[in-house]
Amino acid sequence: MSRLRQSLHRLRYFATDAWDEWRHSPGVNLLAVATLASTLFLAGLVMLVLVNVEHRVRILHDDVSVQVYLRDDVTETAKQRLEEEAAALAGVSRVEYVSKQEAHRRYKEWAADMTALIDELEENPLPASLEVFLRPGPGSEELGAAVAVKLAGQEGVEEVRFDRAWLRRLVALLGLARIGGAGLACLVFAAVVFVMASVLRLAVYARRNEIDIMLLVGATPAFVRGPFLAAGLGQGLIASGLALLMVEAVRRAALAYAGSGSVVLLDLIAARPLPAGPSGLLMAVGLLVSLTGAYFAVRRTL
């Protein structure tokens, strides 16, 4: 119990002294916080985009469908026969008919800024189609290719589209982006550690006389370093919190500024807020960087 009380008393001293350090040297501490917060903010924006794109890719990957575009002169009998034939194929979960009017409505919702291009035409150029949805699972891509071949060339069919190669390329590009981003982040955060260590070293030198007196009366180097490490921990918490708030503020501001326009791009990169996992990772990185910078700042001095 006495050892626990002693540890709590030491932690309280570290926190109090760190707060005094903040009050006596606000400029140095604010510079360190601003440096780390700006770096974490940029990293958070990149994570926000990657998380939203990956979410959209997962939806597209599970939403396996074959697009069957119909000729304008297709008869009702041919359309019904196509629907029945497509629904009877193995692996098909459902078939939905999309009329020319519905295709026009979807296009207006998808690209609100470019609807004037179609509205100026005398006739709706978008074709009616059948959306053949497949059951997701192993082999769905091979099954979709087989369904596309089966329906191509049927009466009333203008074109059958089933292209999953672009999705595989997108998944590969996301993997490369994660690897390259992680490598670049390591280099950037290493530079931030150096900058924060240099900034915090100014605070250590400012209290050099006080530190010498503490060492003369028997304080251990670890005890003297404690308040500076606590100050670094506080800097990491504040910088991480500010970075997360700025990322969310920018996301909401972008959505509010765009309004109903450019919804496709914004839905792709900023529809969802940064989830708890990436947010926790960003905060953990901020704490690690700040503590590492504080450690190197006091290690070379004490």
Short mmCIF file of C-alpha atoms in Angstrom, two decimals:
data_model
loop_
_atom_site.label_atom_id
_atom_site.label_comp_id
_atom_site.label_asym_id
_atom_site.label_seq_id
_atom_site.Cartn_x
_atom_site.Cartn_y
_atom_site.Cartn_z
CA MET A 1 0.00 0.00 0.00
CA SER A 2 2.81 2.42 0.85
CA ARG A 3 4.49 1.69 -2.48
CA LEU A 4 1.22 2.39 -4.30
CA ARG A 5 0.78 5.63 -2.38
CA GLN A 6 4.33 6.61 -3.24
CA SER A 7 3.75 5.89 -6.92
CA LEU A 8 0.55 7.93 -6.94
CA HIS A 9 2.33 10.79 -5.20
CA ARG A 10 5.09 10.67 -7.80
CA LEU A 11 2.60 10.68 -10.66
CA ARG A 12 0.80 13.62 -9.10
CA TYR A 13 4.09 15.49 -8.85
CA PHE A 14 4.89 14.73 -12.49
CA ALA A 15 1.49 16.02 -13.64
CA THR A 16 1.68 19.15 -11.47
CA ASP A 17 5.20 19.97 -12.57
CA ALA A 18 4.28 19.35 -16.20
CA TRP A 19 1.38 21.80 -15.85
CA ASP A 20 3.75 24.37 -14.33
CA GLU A 21 6.06 23.80 -17.28
CA TRP A 22 3.16 24.52 -19.65
CA ARG A 23 2.37 27.76 -17.82
CA HIS A 24 5.96 28.98 -17.71
CA SER A 25 6.84 28.05 -21.32
CA PRO A 26 3.59 28.22 -23.31
CA GLY A 27 5.27 29.20 -26.55
CA VAL A 28 7.55 26.16 -26.66
CA ASN A 29 4.75 23.76 -25.79
CA LEU A 30 2.31 25.31 -28.26
CA LEU A 31 4.92 25.06 -31.01
CA ALA A 32 5.37 21.36 -30.27
CA VAL A 33 1.61 20.79 -30.20
CA ALA A 34 1.09 22.70 -33.45
CA THR A 35 3.84 20.73 -35.19
CA LEU A 36 2.43 17.38 -34.15
CA ALA A 37 -1.23 18.35 -34.66
CA SER A 38 -0.63 19.54 -38.23
CA THR A 39 1.15 16.30 -39.12
CA LEU A 40 -1.54 14.15 -37.51
CA PHE A 41 -4.21 16.21 -39.28
CA LEU A 42 -2.72 15.44 -42.69
CA ALA A 43 -2.36 11.78 -41.76
CA GLY A 44 -5.97 11.76 -40.57
CA LEU A 45 -7.21 13.17 -43.88
CA VAL A 46 -5.38 10.42 -45.76
CA MET A 47 -6.84 7.79 -43.43
CA LEU A 48 -10.32 9.28 -43.90
CA VAL A 49 -10.08 8.96 -47.67
CA LEU A 50 -8.66 5.42 -47.52
CA VAL A 51 -11.30 4.24 -45.04
CA ASN A 52 -14.17 5.60 -47.13
CA VAL A 53 -12.79 4.25 -50.39
CA GLU A 54 -12.20 0.82 -48.83
CA HIS A 55 -15.77 0.84 -47.50
CA ARG A 56 -17.11 1.61 -50.95
CA VAL A 57 -14.91 -1.08 -52.50
CA ARG A 58 -16.25 -3.67 -50.03
CA ILE A 59 -19.80 -2.73 -50.99
CA LEU A 60 -19.01 -3.01 -54.69
CA HIS A 61 -17.18 -6.29 -54.14
CA ASP A 62 -20.21 -7.82 -52.41
CA ASP A 63 -22.69 -6.29 -54.86
CA VAL A 64 -22.01 -8.61 -57.80
CA SER A 65 -24.34 -7.85 -60.70
CA VAL A 66 -24.51 -8.12 -64.48
CA GLN A 67 -25.87 -5.16 -66.44
CA VAL A 68 -28.00 -6.16 -69.44
CA TYR A 69 -28.78 -3.09 -71.58
CA LEU A 70 -31.90 -3.45 -73.73
CA ARG A 71 -32.60 -2.12 -77.20
CA ASP A 72 -35.09 0.73 -77.47
CA ASP A 73 -37.30 -1.39 -79.72
CA VAL A 74 -37.39 -4.43 -77.42
CA THR A 75 -40.85 -5.93 -77.10
CA GLU A 76 -42.56 -6.61 -73.81
CA THR A 77 -42.57 -10.33 -74.59
CA ALA A 78 -38.81 -10.38 -75.22
CA LYS A 79 -38.19 -8.40 -72.04
CA GLN A 80 -40.25 -10.79 -69.92
CA ARG A 81 -38.53 -13.81 -71.50
CA LEU A 82 -35.14 -12.30 -70.71
CA GLU A 83 -36.15 -11.67 -67.10
CA GLU A 84 -37.39 -15.23 -66.67
CA GLU A 85 -34.32 -16.73 -68.33
CA ALA A 86 -31.94 -14.62 -66.23
CA ALA A 87 -33.79 -15.43 -62.99
CA ALA A 88 -33.57 -19.15 -63.75
CA LEU A 89 -29.78 -19.14 -64.11
CA ALA A 90 -27.73 -20.74 -61.33
CA GLY A 91 -26.40 -18.31 -58.74
CA VAL A 92 -28.81 -15.48 -59.61
CA SER A 93 -30.52 -14.02 -56.54
CA ARG A 94 -32.87 -11.54 -58.24
CA VAL A 95 -33.46 -9.59 -61.44
CA GLU A 96 -34.58 -5.95 -61.50
CA TYR A 97 -35.89 -4.04 -64.49
CA VAL A 98 -34.63 -0.44 -64.80
CA SER A 99 -36.73 1.67 -67.15
CA LYS A 100 -35.41 4.58 -69.18
CA GLN A 101 -37.09 6.99 -66.76
CA GLU A 102 -35.55 5.26 -63.75
CA ALA A 103 -32.13 5.31 -65.44
CA HIS A 104 -32.53 9.05 -65.99
CA ARG A 105 -33.50 9.59 -62.34
CA ARG A 106 -30.48 7.59 -61.14
CA TYR A 107 -28.19 9.56 -63.41
CA LYS A 108 -29.52 12.86 -62.03
CA GLU A 109 -28.93 11.60 -58.50
CA TRP A 110 -25.47 10.28 -59.36
CA ALA A 111 -24.19 13.34 -61.27
CA ALA A 112 -26.29 16.31 -60.28
CA ASP A 113 -23.88 18.81 -61.85
CA MET A 114 -24.07 17.26 -65.31
CA THR A 115 -27.81 16.59 -65.70
CA ALA A 116 -28.15 19.65 -67.95
CA LEU A 117 -26.29 17.73 -70.66
CA ILE A 118 -29.13 15.20 -70.85
CA ASP A 119 -31.97 17.58 -70.08
CA GLU A 120 -31.11 19.63 -73.17
CA LEU A 121 -31.64 16.59 -75.44
CA GLU A 122 -35.06 16.03 -76.95
CA GLU A 123 -35.11 12.35 -75.97
CA ASN A 124 -33.73 10.40 -73.05
CA PRO A 125 -30.60 8.67 -74.44
CA LEU A 126 -30.20 6.29 -71.48
CA PRO A 127 -31.30 2.72 -72.25
CA ALA A 128 -33.53 0.49 -70.19
CA SER A 129 -31.73 -2.42 -68.60
CA LEU A 130 -31.95 -5.54 -66.49
CA GLU A 131 -29.82 -5.75 -63.35
CA VAL A 132 -29.00 -9.40 -62.68
CA PHE A 133 -27.80 -9.72 -59.08
CA LEU A 134 -25.69 -12.72 -58.11
CA ARG A 135 -25.24 -14.33 -54.74
CA PRO A 136 -21.93 -13.10 -53.26
CA GLY A 137 -19.35 -15.69 -52.36
CA PRO A 138 -16.46 -17.68 -53.80
CA GLY A 139 -16.65 -18.03 -57.56
CA SER A 140 -19.07 -15.16 -58.01
CA GLU A 141 -16.86 -13.48 -60.62
CA GLU A 142 -16.64 -16.64 -62.73
CA LEU A 143 -20.40 -17.09 -62.37
CA GLY A 144 -21.02 -13.49 -63.47
CA ALA A 145 -18.85 -13.96 -66.54
CA ALA A 146 -20.84 -17.09 -67.44
CA VAL A 147 -24.14 -15.25 -66.99
CA ALA A 148 -22.90 -12.42 -69.20
CA VAL A 149 -21.97 -14.85 -71.96
CA LYS A 150 -25.34 -16.61 -71.63
CA LEU A 151 -27.39 -13.42 -71.99
CA ALA A 152 -25.30 -11.72 -74.66
CA GLY A 153 -26.80 -11.94 -78.12
CA GLN A 154 -30.32 -12.64 -76.91
CA GLU A 155 -33.24 -10.97 -78.64
CA GLY A 156 -33.62 -7.35 -77.52
CA VAL A 157 -30.20 -7.16 -75.87
CA GLU A 158 -28.01 -4.23 -76.90
CA GLU A 159 -25.02 -4.90 -74.60
CA VAL A 160 -24.08 -6.99 -71.57
CA ARG A 161 -21.53 -5.54 -69.16
CA PHE A 162 -19.70 -7.38 -66.42
CA ASP A 163 -16.24 -5.97 -65.76
CA ARG A 164 -14.61 -6.78 -62.43
CA ALA A 165 -11.02 -6.22 -63.52
CA TRP A 166 -11.19 -2.53 -62.60
CA LEU A 167 -12.28 -3.49 -59.08
CA ARG A 168 -9.33 -5.86 -58.69
CA ARG A 169 -7.00 -3.11 -59.91
CA LEU A 170 -8.54 -0.69 -57.42
CA VAL A 171 -8.01 -3.15 -54.55
CA ALA A 172 -4.38 -3.58 -55.62
CA LEU A 173 -3.90 0.20 -55.79
CA LEU A 174 -5.37 0.59 -52.30
CA GLY A 175 -2.91 -2.00 -51.01
CA LEU A 176 -0.02 -0.12 -52.57
CA ALA A 177 -1.37 3.15 -51.16
CA ARG A 178 -1.48 1.69 -47.66
CA ILE A 179 2.08 0.37 -47.91
CA GLY A 180 3.46 3.53 -49.47
CA GLY A 181 1.53 5.72 -47.04
CA ALA A 182 2.84 3.76 -44.07
CA GLY A 183 6.42 4.12 -45.28
CA LEU A 184 6.04 7.83 -45.92
CA ALA A 185 4.33 8.30 -42.55
CA CYS A 186 7.28 6.65 -40.78
CA LEU A 187 9.69 9.10 -42.41
CA VAL A 188 7.48 12.11 -41.64
CA PHE A 189 6.91 11.12 -38.02
CA ALA A 190 10.63 10.49 -37.56
CA ALA A 191 11.21 14.07 -38.67
CA VAL A 192 8.47 15.24 -36.28
CA VAL A 193 10.17 13.38 -33.42
CA PHE A 194 13.40 15.23 -34.19
CA VAL A 195 11.59 18.59 -34.32
CA MET A 196 9.71 17.96 -31.07
CA ALA A 197 12.86 16.77 -29.34
CA SER A 198 14.62 19.97 -30.38
CA VAL A 199 11.71 22.10 -29.20
CA LEU A 200 11.39 20.30 -25.87
CA ARG A 201 15.12 20.55 -25.32
CA LEU A 202 14.62 24.32 -25.10
CA ALA A 203 12.32 23.78 -22.12
CA VAL A 204 14.92 21.53 -20.50
CA TYR A 205 17.65 24.15 -20.91
CA ALA A 206 15.35 26.84 -19.54
CA ARG A 207 15.16 24.88 -16.27
CA ARG A 208 18.79 23.80 -16.22
CA ASN A 209 19.58 25.47 -12.88
CA GLU A 210 16.56 23.88 -11.22
CA ILE A 211 17.51 20.48 -12.63
CA ASP A 212 21.11 20.81 -11.34
CA ILE A 213 19.83 21.60 -7.84
CA MET A 214 17.48 18.58 -7.90
CA LEU A 215 20.35 16.31 -8.96
CA LEU A 216 22.60 17.74 -6.22
CA VAL A 217 20.05 16.99 -3.47
CA GLY A 218 19.77 13.37 -4.58
CA ALA A 219 16.99 13.22 -7.17
CA THR A 220 17.49 10.45 -9.70
CA PRO A 221 17.65 11.27 -13.42
CA ALA A 222 14.47 9.21 -13.93
CA PHE A 223 12.66 11.35 -11.35
CA VAL A 224 13.85 14.56 -13.02
CA ARG A 225 12.80 13.30 -16.45
CA GLY A 226 9.31 12.40 -15.26
CA PRO A 227 7.69 15.86 -15.57
CA PHE A 228 9.08 16.35 -19.07
CA LEU A 229 7.74 12.97 -20.17
CA ALA A 230 4.37 13.88 -18.63
CA ALA A 231 4.48 17.16 -20.56
CA GLY A 232 5.20 15.22 -23.75
CA LEU A 233 2.26 12.93 -22.99
CA GLY A 234 0.02 15.97 -22.58
CA GLN A 235 1.25 17.40 -25.87
CA GLY A 236 0.43 14.13 -27.62
CA LEU A 237 -3.08 14.00 -26.16
CA ILE A 238 -3.85 17.60 -27.08
CA ALA A 239 -2.34 17.33 -30.57
CA SER A 240 -4.18 14.06 -31.29
CA GLY A 241 -7.48 15.46 -30.09
CA LEU A 242 -7.05 18.63 -32.15
CA ALA A 243 -6.14 16.62 -35.25
CA LEU A 244 -9.23 14.40 -34.93
CA LEU A 245 -11.46 17.44 -34.41
CA MET A 246 -9.98 19.19 -37.45
CA VAL A 247 -10.44 16.11 -39.64
CA GLU A 248 -14.10 15.82 -38.68
CA ALA A 249 -14.61 19.59 -39.05
CA VAL A 250 -13.12 19.56 -42.56
CA ARG A 251 -15.26 16.54 -43.51
CA ARG A 252 -18.47 18.19 -42.34
CA ALA A 253 -17.54 21.53 -43.90
CA ALA A 254 -16.89 19.85 -47.25
CA LEU A 255 -20.24 18.05 -47.17
CA ALA A 256 -22.07 21.23 -46.14
CA TYR A 257 -20.32 23.34 -48.78
CA ALA A 258 -21.02 20.87 -51.59
CA GLY A 259 -24.68 20.46 -50.63
CA SER A 260 -26.38 18.22 -53.17
CA GLY A 261 -23.67 18.71 -55.78
CA SER A 262 -20.71 16.40 -56.34
CA VAL A 263 -22.28 13.85 -54.05
CA VAL A 264 -20.57 10.95 -55.77
CA LEU A 265 -17.03 12.12 -55.06
CA LEU A 266 -17.83 13.18 -51.50
CA ASP A 267 -19.64 9.92 -50.78
CA LEU A 268 -16.55 8.15 -52.03
CA ILE A 269 -14.02 9.97 -49.85
CA ALA A 270 -15.90 11.54 -46.93
CA ALA A 271 -19.33 9.98 -46.48
CA ARG A 272 -18.41 8.24 -43.22
CA PRO A 273 -16.50 9.77 -40.30
CA LEU A 274 -13.20 8.30 -39.25
CA PRO A 275 -14.07 5.07 -37.37
CA ALA A 276 -12.97 4.33 -33.83
CA GLY A 277 -10.15 2.00 -34.90
CA PRO A 278 -8.28 4.46 -37.16
CA SER A 279 -9.03 7.28 -34.69
CA GLY A 280 -7.48 5.27 -31.87
CA LEU A 281 -4.50 4.42 -34.08
CA LEU A 282 -4.00 8.11 -34.90
CA MET A 283 -4.12 9.02 -31.21
CA ALA A 284 -1.73 6.19 -30.31
CA VAL A 285 0.72 7.39 -32.96
CA GLY A 286 0.48 10.93 -31.59
CA LEU A 287 1.24 9.74 -28.07
CA LEU A 288 4.11 7.57 -29.28
CA VAL A 289 5.65 10.41 -31.28
CA SER A 290 5.30 12.94 -28.45
CA LEU A 291 6.71 10.57 -25.81
CA THR A 292 9.58 9.59 -28.10
CA GLY A 293 10.41 13.23 -28.75
CA ALA A 294 10.26 14.01 -25.02
CA TYR A 295 12.46 11.01 -24.23
CA PHE A 296 15.18 12.04 -26.68
CA ALA A 297 14.95 15.64 -25.45
CA VAL A 298 15.70 14.72 -21.83
CA ARG A 299 17.96 11.74 -22.48
CA ARG A 300 20.69 13.88 -24.08
CA THR A 301 20.42 16.52 -21.42
CA LEU A 302 20.15 14.54 -18.18
#
